[in-house]
Each structure stands twice: as C-alpha cells, then as structure tokens.
C-alpha cells in the first residue's frame, strides 16, 4: 500500500533528479577537460594547473616561488619548457639584435587566471636563470603588481633605485631576476586606449635588448582590442583557460581570432583542472 507508493514516488523523484542533472550537464558549455579544450580551440594544452587553495588565492601567492615542489610549480615548469623549446627552434630566425622573446599571456574573458599564470611563469623562468621583464598591458584592471610587489596600492614610480628607460620605471619585484613595468595608462580614466597601446609597443621595443624574456599581461582577448593590437610585437601567445568557467564559444572565438591574425600561439594553460593531480607527477628527490 502506502509503503509501496512511497517507494515508487522516491524512485520516480530520484529518476527525475538524475535526468535533470544529465540534461543540465548536456547543455553546460563550460570546458572542464583537456580533450574538450583541444577540441574547441584546435590548440595544444601544454599544462594543467591544479586548483589553488582559498588561502593561496586570497594571498595572491606565487606558488611556483613559495612551493617549489608543488604540482602547480611543476606544471608551470612544463610551460617554461615549451617556451624555451619555441625559443630554440626559432633561434635560427632570430638575431642578437632582437633580444628578448616576447610572450603574450591572454584569456578570452576576465577571471580565468592569466595574471596568476604570468606571475608563476615569471618565477620559473627566473629560477631557470633568465632575466625576466613583466609588462602590465591590462591598464583598465591592473593586478599583476599585487603578485610581484605584494598586496599594496600600485606604486607607479617604483623604488628609487629602479632603472629608468625613457620616462618609464622598471621596478624591482619580490622575485630575483624579475622586473616589472606598470603605469602605462593605469589610473588615468581619460587615457586613450590607442595612445596607451602605442606606448606599450614603444616600451617593448626599448626593453627587448635588456632582458631574456618579456611577459605581457594583457586585457582579456574578447573584451577589448588591446591584446590584438600588440600581436605585432609578440613572438609567442599563451592562452589561459579556466576549467569550469571558460565556455566553448569563448575559447573557440579566441582561437579563431588568433588564427585570423596568424598569431604564433604556443598553446593553452588549463587552470583549476581537477584532473591535474592525477595527470601530472613528479619526483620528490629531483633537483
């Protein structure tokens, strides 16, 4: 009687719940797995970065610097290897006069982890003995200084001992061998984006001969034209995708635009990957 009906009702409710979950999952266009990212973009996923803890996110921790043997640090070293491989294979085409390799780090939309990627990539490149310059090219929402200088207000002037290139200050950071340039249009609500991008180009040209690698932390690719305007000064492009956030259409559109510009795309960094812990391994005793 009533027990049977209650049991049937419970099973029916469970079945409907499972059907709803499957339906929602089918129409959920957010990318979560390496294969999905590669299928959507046609680009290679170079590394999967495991999710950061709340503490690491809140403190804007550069884990590749503070936790040398973490899985995240190892994943960023894989990206470093890809950058160095690109540098070595393109070496015959480059001359000494060209100086630094310029790597643009961008994403389709905000909050996908490009600035975190820039800071950690700077750390592992410096660890490898390279002199690195980070240029903040996201003048509307500058954040990279908080990772490299600490969570303080943006100091455009930088330390008094910092070298100058023209009127631009090259700031020392918390990481040895890593320098930072900010203040290119930041804090000026009346700044003309075309003028700012033109200044960014001049800074890249003026600093190439002084560093081994220049990292550009750009605005999201689909929100402004800023990043595309800098492609002419860029040797390699790194696209950042956040698992569970970046949608298929956004990733595909970004890839298509980069292809239209014939941009030299190095590959994709997949942030917040739940599969990173099982997909990547490392040797505890290896130095």
mmCIF file with all atom_site columns, C-alpha atoms in Angstrom, residues 50-222:
data_model
loop_
_atom_site.group_PDB
_atom_site.id
_atom_site.type_symbol
_atom_site.label_atom_id
_atom_site.label_alt_id
_atom_site.label_comp_id
_atom_site.label_asym_id
_atom_site.label_entity_id
_atom_site.label_seq_id
_atom_site.pdbx_PDB_ins_code
_atom_site.Cartn_x
_atom_site.Cartn_y
_atom_site.Cartn_z
_atom_site.occupancy
_atom_site.B_iso_or_equiv
_atom_site.pdbx_formal_charge
_atom_site.auth_seq_id
_atom_site.auth_comp_id
_atom_site.auth_asym_id
_atom_site.auth_atom_id
_atom_site.pdbx_PDB_model_num
ATOM 1   C CA . UNK A 1 50  ? 45.650 22.144 -10.083 1.00 0.00 ? 50  UNK A CA 1
ATOM 2   C CA . UNK A 1 51  ? 43.143 24.312 -8.177  1.00 0.00 ? 51  UNK A CA 1
ATOM 3   C CA . UNK A 1 52  ? 44.680 26.729 -5.680  1.00 0.00 ? 52  UNK A CA 1
ATOM 4   C CA . UNK A 1 53  ? 43.511 26.736 -2.075  1.00 0.00 ? 53  UNK A CA 1
ATOM 5   C CA . UNK A 1 54  ? 41.430 29.634 -0.738  1.00 0.00 ? 54  UNK A CA 1
ATOM 6   C CA . UNK A 1 55  ? 44.441 30.805 1.234   1.00 0.00 ? 55  UNK A CA 1
ATOM 7   C CA . UNK A 1 56  ? 46.675 30.798 -1.858  1.00 0.00 ? 56  UNK A CA 1
ATOM 8   C CA . UNK A 1 57  ? 44.047 32.689 -3.866  1.00 0.00 ? 57  UNK A CA 1
ATOM 9   C CA . UNK A 1 58  ? 43.402 35.259 -1.132  1.00 0.00 ? 58  UNK A CA 1
ATOM 10  C CA . UNK A 1 59  ? 47.107 35.948 -0.595  1.00 0.00 ? 59  UNK A CA 1
ATOM 11  C CA . UNK A 1 60  ? 47.796 36.071 -4.357  1.00 0.00 ? 60  UNK A CA 1
ATOM 12  C CA . UNK A 1 61  ? 50.571 33.582 -3.691  1.00 0.00 ? 61  UNK A CA 1
ATOM 13  C CA . UNK A 1 62  ? 53.088 32.856 -6.439  1.00 0.00 ? 62  UNK A CA 1
ATOM 14  C CA . UNK A 1 63  ? 53.156 29.130 -5.698  1.00 0.00 ? 63  UNK A CA 1
ATOM 15  C CA . UNK A 1 64  ? 55.939 28.384 -8.164  1.00 0.00 ? 64  UNK A CA 1
ATOM 16  C CA . UNK A 1 65  ? 58.142 30.561 -5.930  1.00 0.00 ? 65  UNK A CA 1
ATOM 17  C CA . UNK A 1 66  ? 56.815 29.684 -2.473  1.00 0.00 ? 66  UNK A CA 1
ATOM 18  C CA . UNK A 1 67  ? 56.196 25.952 -3.059  1.00 0.00 ? 67  UNK A CA 1
ATOM 19  C CA . UNK A 1 68  ? 58.972 24.777 -5.353  1.00 0.00 ? 68  UNK A CA 1
ATOM 20  C CA . UNK A 1 69  ? 57.980 21.110 -5.343  1.00 0.00 ? 69  UNK A CA 1
ATOM 21  C CA . UNK A 1 70  ? 54.240 21.517 -5.635  1.00 0.00 ? 70  UNK A CA 1
ATOM 22  C CA . UNK A 1 71  ? 52.341 20.060 -8.571  1.00 0.00 ? 71  UNK A CA 1
ATOM 23  C CA . UNK A 1 72  ? 51.443 23.598 -9.653  1.00 0.00 ? 72  UNK A CA 1
ATOM 24  C CA . UNK A 1 73  ? 55.125 24.600 -9.743  1.00 0.00 ? 73  UNK A CA 1
ATOM 25  C CA . UNK A 1 74  ? 55.949 21.534 -11.826 1.00 0.00 ? 74  UNK A CA 1
ATOM 26  C CA . UNK A 1 75  ? 53.108 22.331 -14.221 1.00 0.00 ? 75  UNK A CA 1
ATOM 27  C CA . UNK A 1 76  ? 54.430 25.859 -14.746 1.00 0.00 ? 76  UNK A CA 1
ATOM 28  C CA . UNK A 1 77  ? 57.870 24.385 -15.440 1.00 0.00 ? 77  UNK A CA 1
ATOM 29  C CA . UNK A 1 78  ? 56.287 22.357 -18.247 1.00 0.00 ? 78  UNK A CA 1
ATOM 30  C CA . UNK A 1 79  ? 55.098 25.658 -19.755 1.00 0.00 ? 79  UNK A CA 1
ATOM 31  C CA . UNK A 1 80  ? 58.603 27.087 -19.290 1.00 0.00 ? 80  UNK A CA 1
ATOM 32  C CA . UNK A 1 81  ? 59.957 24.108 -21.231 1.00 0.00 ? 81  UNK A CA 1
ATOM 33  C CA . UNK A 1 82  ? 57.568 24.845 -24.092 1.00 0.00 ? 82  UNK A CA 1
ATOM 34  C CA . UNK A 1 83  ? 58.683 28.494 -24.152 1.00 0.00 ? 83  UNK A CA 1
ATOM 35  C CA . UNK A 1 84  ? 62.353 27.508 -24.236 1.00 0.00 ? 84  UNK A CA 1
ATOM 36  C CA . UNK A 1 85  ? 61.709 24.927 -26.946 1.00 0.00 ? 85  UNK A CA 1
ATOM 37  C CA . UNK A 1 86  ? 59.997 27.597 -29.056 1.00 0.00 ? 86  UNK A CA 1
ATOM 38  C CA . UNK A 1 87  ? 62.953 29.906 -28.422 1.00 0.00 ? 87  UNK A CA 1
ATOM 39  C CA . UNK A 1 88  ? 65.473 27.266 -29.506 1.00 0.00 ? 88  UNK A CA 1
ATOM 40  C CA . UNK A 1 89  ? 63.559 26.227 -32.636 1.00 0.00 ? 89  UNK A CA 1
ATOM 41  C CA . UNK A 1 90  ? 63.093 29.853 -33.694 1.00 0.00 ? 90  UNK A CA 1
ATOM 42  C CA . UNK A 1 91  ? 66.663 30.728 -32.817 1.00 0.00 ? 91  UNK A CA 1
ATOM 43  C CA . UNK A 1 92  ? 67.863 30.459 -36.407 1.00 0.00 ? 92  UNK A CA 1
ATOM 44  C CA . UNK A 1 93  ? 65.273 33.039 -37.461 1.00 0.00 ? 93  UNK A CA 1
ATOM 45  C CA . UNK A 1 94  ? 66.124 35.449 -34.632 1.00 0.00 ? 94  UNK A CA 1
ATOM 46  C CA . UNK A 1 95  ? 69.144 37.731 -34.472 1.00 0.00 ? 95  UNK A CA 1
ATOM 47  C CA . UNK A 1 96  ? 71.028 39.014 -31.445 1.00 0.00 ? 96  UNK A CA 1
ATOM 48  C CA . UNK A 1 97  ? 69.586 42.450 -32.118 1.00 0.00 ? 97  UNK A CA 1
ATOM 49  C CA . UNK A 1 98  ? 66.069 41.151 -31.460 1.00 0.00 ? 98  UNK A CA 1
ATOM 50  C CA . UNK A 1 99  ? 66.939 40.336 -27.864 1.00 0.00 ? 99  UNK A CA 1
ATOM 51  C CA . UNK A 1 100 ? 64.192 39.004 -25.611 1.00 0.00 ? 100 UNK A CA 1
ATOM 52  C CA . UNK A 1 101 ? 61.463 36.643 -26.665 1.00 0.00 ? 101 UNK A CA 1
ATOM 53  C CA . UNK A 1 102 ? 58.125 38.385 -26.079 1.00 0.00 ? 102 UNK A CA 1
ATOM 54  C CA . UNK A 1 103 ? 55.383 36.142 -24.723 1.00 0.00 ? 103 UNK A CA 1
ATOM 55  C CA . UNK A 1 104 ? 51.798 37.403 -24.551 1.00 0.00 ? 104 UNK A CA 1
ATOM 56  C CA . UNK A 1 105 ? 49.605 35.773 -21.908 1.00 0.00 ? 105 UNK A CA 1
ATOM 57  C CA . UNK A 1 106 ? 45.901 36.298 -22.514 1.00 0.00 ? 106 UNK A CA 1
ATOM 58  C CA . UNK A 1 107 ? 42.479 34.738 -21.974 1.00 0.00 ? 107 UNK A CA 1
ATOM 59  C CA . UNK A 1 108 ? 39.050 35.003 -23.543 1.00 0.00 ? 108 UNK A CA 1
ATOM 60  C CA . UNK A 1 109 ? 37.388 36.755 -20.593 1.00 0.00 ? 109 UNK A CA 1
ATOM 61  C CA . UNK A 1 110 ? 38.279 38.113 -17.132 1.00 0.00 ? 110 UNK A CA 1
ATOM 62  C CA . UNK A 1 111 ? 38.974 35.936 -14.071 1.00 0.00 ? 111 UNK A CA 1
ATOM 63  C CA . UNK A 1 112 ? 40.405 32.984 -15.979 1.00 0.00 ? 112 UNK A CA 1
ATOM 64  C CA . UNK A 1 113 ? 43.851 33.119 -14.385 1.00 0.00 ? 113 UNK A CA 1
ATOM 65  C CA . UNK A 1 114 ? 46.092 34.903 -16.883 1.00 0.00 ? 114 UNK A CA 1
ATOM 66  C CA . UNK A 1 115 ? 47.717 37.175 -14.278 1.00 0.00 ? 115 UNK A CA 1
ATOM 67  C CA . UNK A 1 116 ? 48.356 34.210 -11.961 1.00 0.00 ? 116 UNK A CA 1
ATOM 68  C CA . UNK A 1 117 ? 49.944 32.451 -14.928 1.00 0.00 ? 117 UNK A CA 1
ATOM 69  C CA . UNK A 1 118 ? 52.159 35.454 -15.731 1.00 0.00 ? 118 UNK A CA 1
ATOM 70  C CA . UNK A 1 119 ? 53.448 35.712 -12.148 1.00 0.00 ? 119 UNK A CA 1
ATOM 71  C CA . UNK A 1 120 ? 54.189 31.999 -11.830 1.00 0.00 ? 120 UNK A CA 1
ATOM 72  C CA . UNK A 1 121 ? 55.750 31.763 -15.271 1.00 0.00 ? 121 UNK A CA 1
ATOM 73  C CA . UNK A 1 122 ? 57.989 34.718 -14.396 1.00 0.00 ? 122 UNK A CA 1
ATOM 74  C CA . UNK A 1 123 ? 59.054 32.835 -11.245 1.00 0.00 ? 123 UNK A CA 1
ATOM 75  C CA . UNK A 1 124 ? 60.008 29.595 -13.027 1.00 0.00 ? 124 UNK A CA 1
ATOM 76  C CA . UNK A 1 125 ? 61.783 31.447 -15.853 1.00 0.00 ? 125 UNK A CA 1
ATOM 77  C CA . UNK A 1 126 ? 63.823 33.420 -13.308 1.00 0.00 ? 126 UNK A CA 1
ATOM 78  C CA . UNK A 1 127 ? 64.512 30.169 -11.460 1.00 0.00 ? 127 UNK A CA 1
ATOM 79  C CA . UNK A 1 128 ? 65.991 28.894 -14.719 1.00 0.00 ? 128 UNK A CA 1
ATOM 80  C CA . UNK A 1 129 ? 68.450 31.798 -14.819 1.00 0.00 ? 129 UNK A CA 1
ATOM 81  C CA . UNK A 1 130 ? 66.607 34.102 -17.201 1.00 0.00 ? 130 UNK A CA 1
ATOM 82  C CA . UNK A 1 131 ? 66.238 37.839 -16.723 1.00 0.00 ? 131 UNK A CA 1
ATOM 83  C CA . UNK A 1 132 ? 62.504 38.455 -16.990 1.00 0.00 ? 132 UNK A CA 1
ATOM 84  C CA . UNK A 1 133 ? 60.512 41.628 -17.543 1.00 0.00 ? 133 UNK A CA 1
ATOM 85  C CA . UNK A 1 134 ? 56.774 41.640 -16.843 1.00 0.00 ? 134 UNK A CA 1
ATOM 86  C CA . UNK A 1 135 ? 54.810 44.443 -18.507 1.00 0.00 ? 135 UNK A CA 1
ATOM 87  C CA . UNK A 1 136 ? 51.289 45.145 -17.315 1.00 0.00 ? 136 UNK A CA 1
ATOM 88  C CA . UNK A 1 137 ? 49.287 45.695 -20.507 1.00 0.00 ? 137 UNK A CA 1
ATOM 89  C CA . UNK A 1 138 ? 45.885 45.482 -18.807 1.00 0.00 ? 138 UNK A CA 1
ATOM 90  C CA . UNK A 1 139 ? 45.717 49.147 -17.857 1.00 0.00 ? 139 UNK A CA 1
ATOM 91  C CA . UNK A 1 140 ? 41.994 49.062 -17.095 1.00 0.00 ? 140 UNK A CA 1
ATOM 92  C CA . UNK A 1 141 ? 42.316 46.385 -14.389 1.00 0.00 ? 141 UNK A CA 1
ATOM 93  C CA . UNK A 1 142 ? 45.965 46.218 -13.270 1.00 0.00 ? 142 UNK A CA 1
ATOM 94  C CA . UNK A 1 143 ? 46.639 43.290 -10.924 1.00 0.00 ? 143 UNK A CA 1
ATOM 95  C CA . UNK A 1 144 ? 49.998 41.717 -11.671 1.00 0.00 ? 144 UNK A CA 1
ATOM 96  C CA . UNK A 1 145 ? 51.800 44.161 -9.342  1.00 0.00 ? 145 UNK A CA 1
ATOM 97  C CA . UNK A 1 146 ? 49.912 42.635 -6.395  1.00 0.00 ? 146 UNK A CA 1
ATOM 98  C CA . UNK A 1 147 ? 51.535 39.270 -7.104  1.00 0.00 ? 147 UNK A CA 1
ATOM 99  C CA . UNK A 1 148 ? 55.037 40.625 -7.700  1.00 0.00 ? 148 UNK A CA 1
ATOM 100 C CA . UNK A 1 149 ? 55.199 43.569 -5.279  1.00 0.00 ? 149 UNK A CA 1
ATOM 101 C CA . UNK A 1 150 ? 52.770 42.494 -2.560  1.00 0.00 ? 150 UNK A CA 1
ATOM 102 C CA . UNK A 1 151 ? 49.147 43.480 -1.989  1.00 0.00 ? 151 UNK A CA 1
ATOM 103 C CA . UNK A 1 152 ? 49.649 47.222 -1.829  1.00 0.00 ? 152 UNK A CA 1
ATOM 104 C CA . UNK A 1 153 ? 48.405 50.167 -3.841  1.00 0.00 ? 153 UNK A CA 1
ATOM 105 C CA . UNK A 1 154 ? 50.005 50.474 -7.238  1.00 0.00 ? 154 UNK A CA 1
ATOM 106 C CA . UNK A 1 155 ? 53.242 52.415 -6.947  1.00 0.00 ? 155 UNK A CA 1
ATOM 107 C CA . UNK A 1 156 ? 53.794 53.813 -10.416 1.00 0.00 ? 156 UNK A CA 1
ATOM 108 C CA . UNK A 1 157 ? 57.147 55.382 -9.550  1.00 0.00 ? 157 UNK A CA 1
ATOM 109 C CA . UNK A 1 158 ? 58.606 52.204 -8.080  1.00 0.00 ? 158 UNK A CA 1
ATOM 110 C CA . UNK A 1 159 ? 61.718 52.054 -5.899  1.00 0.00 ? 159 UNK A CA 1
ATOM 111 C CA . UNK A 1 160 ? 64.120 54.971 -6.215  1.00 0.00 ? 160 UNK A CA 1
ATOM 112 C CA . UNK A 1 161 ? 66.948 52.646 -7.231  1.00 0.00 ? 161 UNK A CA 1
ATOM 113 C CA . UNK A 1 162 ? 64.971 51.155 -10.110 1.00 0.00 ? 162 UNK A CA 1
ATOM 114 C CA . UNK A 1 163 ? 66.465 51.850 -13.557 1.00 0.00 ? 163 UNK A CA 1
ATOM 115 C CA . UNK A 1 164 ? 64.584 54.064 -15.995 1.00 0.00 ? 164 UNK A CA 1
ATOM 116 C CA . UNK A 1 165 ? 64.031 53.565 -19.705 1.00 0.00 ? 165 UNK A CA 1
ATOM 117 C CA . UNK A 1 166 ? 62.980 56.918 -21.071 1.00 0.00 ? 166 UNK A CA 1
ATOM 118 C CA . UNK A 1 167 ? 60.322 58.092 -18.621 1.00 0.00 ? 167 UNK A CA 1
ATOM 119 C CA . UNK A 1 168 ? 59.225 54.542 -17.763 1.00 0.00 ? 168 UNK A CA 1
ATOM 120 C CA . UNK A 1 169 ? 60.326 52.998 -14.464 1.00 0.00 ? 169 UNK A CA 1
ATOM 121 C CA . UNK A 1 170 ? 61.488 49.385 -14.342 1.00 0.00 ? 170 UNK A CA 1
ATOM 122 C CA . UNK A 1 171 ? 60.531 48.237 -10.842 1.00 0.00 ? 171 UNK A CA 1
ATOM 123 C CA . UNK A 1 172 ? 62.318 45.586 -8.804  1.00 0.00 ? 172 UNK A CA 1
ATOM 124 C CA . UNK A 1 173 ? 59.972 42.852 -7.568  1.00 0.00 ? 173 UNK A CA 1
ATOM 125 C CA . UNK A 1 174 ? 59.854 40.291 -4.775  1.00 0.00 ? 174 UNK A CA 1
ATOM 126 C CA . UNK A 1 175 ? 61.396 37.764 -7.176  1.00 0.00 ? 175 UNK A CA 1
ATOM 127 C CA . UNK A 1 176 ? 65.084 37.816 -8.041  1.00 0.00 ? 176 UNK A CA 1
ATOM 128 C CA . UNK A 1 177 ? 65.731 38.365 -11.772 1.00 0.00 ? 177 UNK A CA 1
ATOM 129 C CA . UNK A 1 178 ? 62.144 39.556 -12.330 1.00 0.00 ? 178 UNK A CA 1
ATOM 130 C CA . UNK A 1 179 ? 61.418 43.224 -13.092 1.00 0.00 ? 179 UNK A CA 1
ATOM 131 C CA . UNK A 1 180 ? 58.060 44.907 -13.617 1.00 0.00 ? 180 UNK A CA 1
ATOM 132 C CA . UNK A 1 181 ? 56.757 47.820 -15.661 1.00 0.00 ? 181 UNK A CA 1
ATOM 133 C CA . UNK A 1 182 ? 53.422 49.364 -14.690 1.00 0.00 ? 182 UNK A CA 1
ATOM 134 C CA . UNK A 1 183 ? 51.938 52.827 -15.012 1.00 0.00 ? 183 UNK A CA 1
ATOM 135 C CA . UNK A 1 184 ? 51.245 52.702 -18.749 1.00 0.00 ? 184 UNK A CA 1
ATOM 136 C CA . UNK A 1 185 ? 47.859 54.431 -18.707 1.00 0.00 ? 185 UNK A CA 1
ATOM 137 C CA . UNK A 1 186 ? 46.844 52.971 -15.349 1.00 0.00 ? 186 UNK A CA 1
ATOM 138 C CA . UNK A 1 187 ? 44.854 55.194 -13.029 1.00 0.00 ? 187 UNK A CA 1
ATOM 139 C CA . UNK A 1 188 ? 44.003 57.649 -15.808 1.00 0.00 ? 188 UNK A CA 1
ATOM 140 C CA . UNK A 1 189 ? 40.271 57.499 -16.618 1.00 0.00 ? 189 UNK A CA 1
ATOM 141 C CA . UNK A 1 190 ? 40.837 59.730 -19.647 1.00 0.00 ? 190 UNK A CA 1
ATOM 142 C CA . UNK A 1 191 ? 43.603 57.616 -21.149 1.00 0.00 ? 191 UNK A CA 1
ATOM 143 C CA . UNK A 1 192 ? 43.134 56.983 -24.866 1.00 0.00 ? 192 UNK A CA 1
ATOM 144 C CA . UNK A 1 193 ? 43.471 53.199 -25.447 1.00 0.00 ? 193 UNK A CA 1
ATOM 145 C CA . UNK A 1 194 ? 45.247 53.770 -28.777 1.00 0.00 ? 194 UNK A CA 1
ATOM 146 C CA . UNK A 1 195 ? 47.824 56.021 -27.099 1.00 0.00 ? 195 UNK A CA 1
ATOM 147 C CA . UNK A 1 196 ? 48.316 53.527 -24.269 1.00 0.00 ? 196 UNK A CA 1
ATOM 148 C CA . UNK A 1 197 ? 48.868 50.614 -26.666 1.00 0.00 ? 197 UNK A CA 1
ATOM 149 C CA . UNK A 1 198 ? 51.286 52.745 -28.714 1.00 0.00 ? 198 UNK A CA 1
ATOM 150 C CA . UNK A 1 199 ? 53.257 53.440 -25.511 1.00 0.00 ? 199 UNK A CA 1
ATOM 151 C CA . UNK A 1 200 ? 53.224 49.739 -24.628 1.00 0.00 ? 200 UNK A CA 1
ATOM 152 C CA . UNK A 1 201 ? 54.686 48.962 -28.061 1.00 0.00 ? 201 UNK A CA 1
ATOM 153 C CA . UNK A 1 202 ? 57.473 51.511 -27.575 1.00 0.00 ? 202 UNK A CA 1
ATOM 154 C CA . UNK A 1 203 ? 58.295 50.060 -24.156 1.00 0.00 ? 203 UNK A CA 1
ATOM 155 C CA . UNK A 1 204 ? 58.529 46.530 -25.589 1.00 0.00 ? 204 UNK A CA 1
ATOM 156 C CA . UNK A 1 205 ? 60.846 47.751 -28.349 1.00 0.00 ? 205 UNK A CA 1
ATOM 157 C CA . UNK A 1 206 ? 63.013 49.695 -25.886 1.00 0.00 ? 206 UNK A CA 1
ATOM 158 C CA . UNK A 1 207 ? 63.408 46.813 -23.419 1.00 0.00 ? 207 UNK A CA 1
ATOM 159 C CA . UNK A 1 208 ? 63.989 43.872 -25.764 1.00 0.00 ? 208 UNK A CA 1
ATOM 160 C CA . UNK A 1 209 ? 67.763 44.228 -25.672 1.00 0.00 ? 209 UNK A CA 1
ATOM 161 C CA . UNK A 1 210 ? 67.900 44.298 -21.852 1.00 0.00 ? 210 UNK A CA 1
ATOM 162 C CA . UNK A 1 211 ? 66.068 41.052 -20.952 1.00 0.00 ? 211 UNK A CA 1
ATOM 163 C CA . UNK A 1 212 ? 65.863 37.394 -21.956 1.00 0.00 ? 212 UNK A CA 1
ATOM 164 C CA . UNK A 1 213 ? 62.069 37.067 -21.767 1.00 0.00 ? 213 UNK A CA 1
ATOM 165 C CA . UNK A 1 214 ? 59.329 39.713 -21.717 1.00 0.00 ? 214 UNK A CA 1
ATOM 166 C CA . UNK A 1 215 ? 55.905 38.639 -20.433 1.00 0.00 ? 215 UNK A CA 1
ATOM 167 C CA . UNK A 1 216 ? 52.867 40.699 -21.423 1.00 0.00 ? 216 UNK A CA 1
ATOM 168 C CA . UNK A 1 217 ? 49.878 40.503 -19.074 1.00 0.00 ? 217 UNK A CA 1
ATOM 169 C CA . UNK A 1 218 ? 47.159 41.710 -21.439 1.00 0.00 ? 218 UNK A CA 1
ATOM 170 C CA . UNK A 1 219 ? 43.477 42.523 -21.209 1.00 0.00 ? 219 UNK A CA 1
ATOM 171 C CA . UNK A 1 220 ? 41.094 39.629 -21.979 1.00 0.00 ? 220 UNK A CA 1
ATOM 172 C CA . UNK A 1 221 ? 41.025 38.995 -25.702 1.00 0.00 ? 221 UNK A CA 1
ATOM 173 C CA . UNK A 1 222 ? 37.268 39.211 -26.228 1.00 0.00 ? 222 UNK A CA 1
#
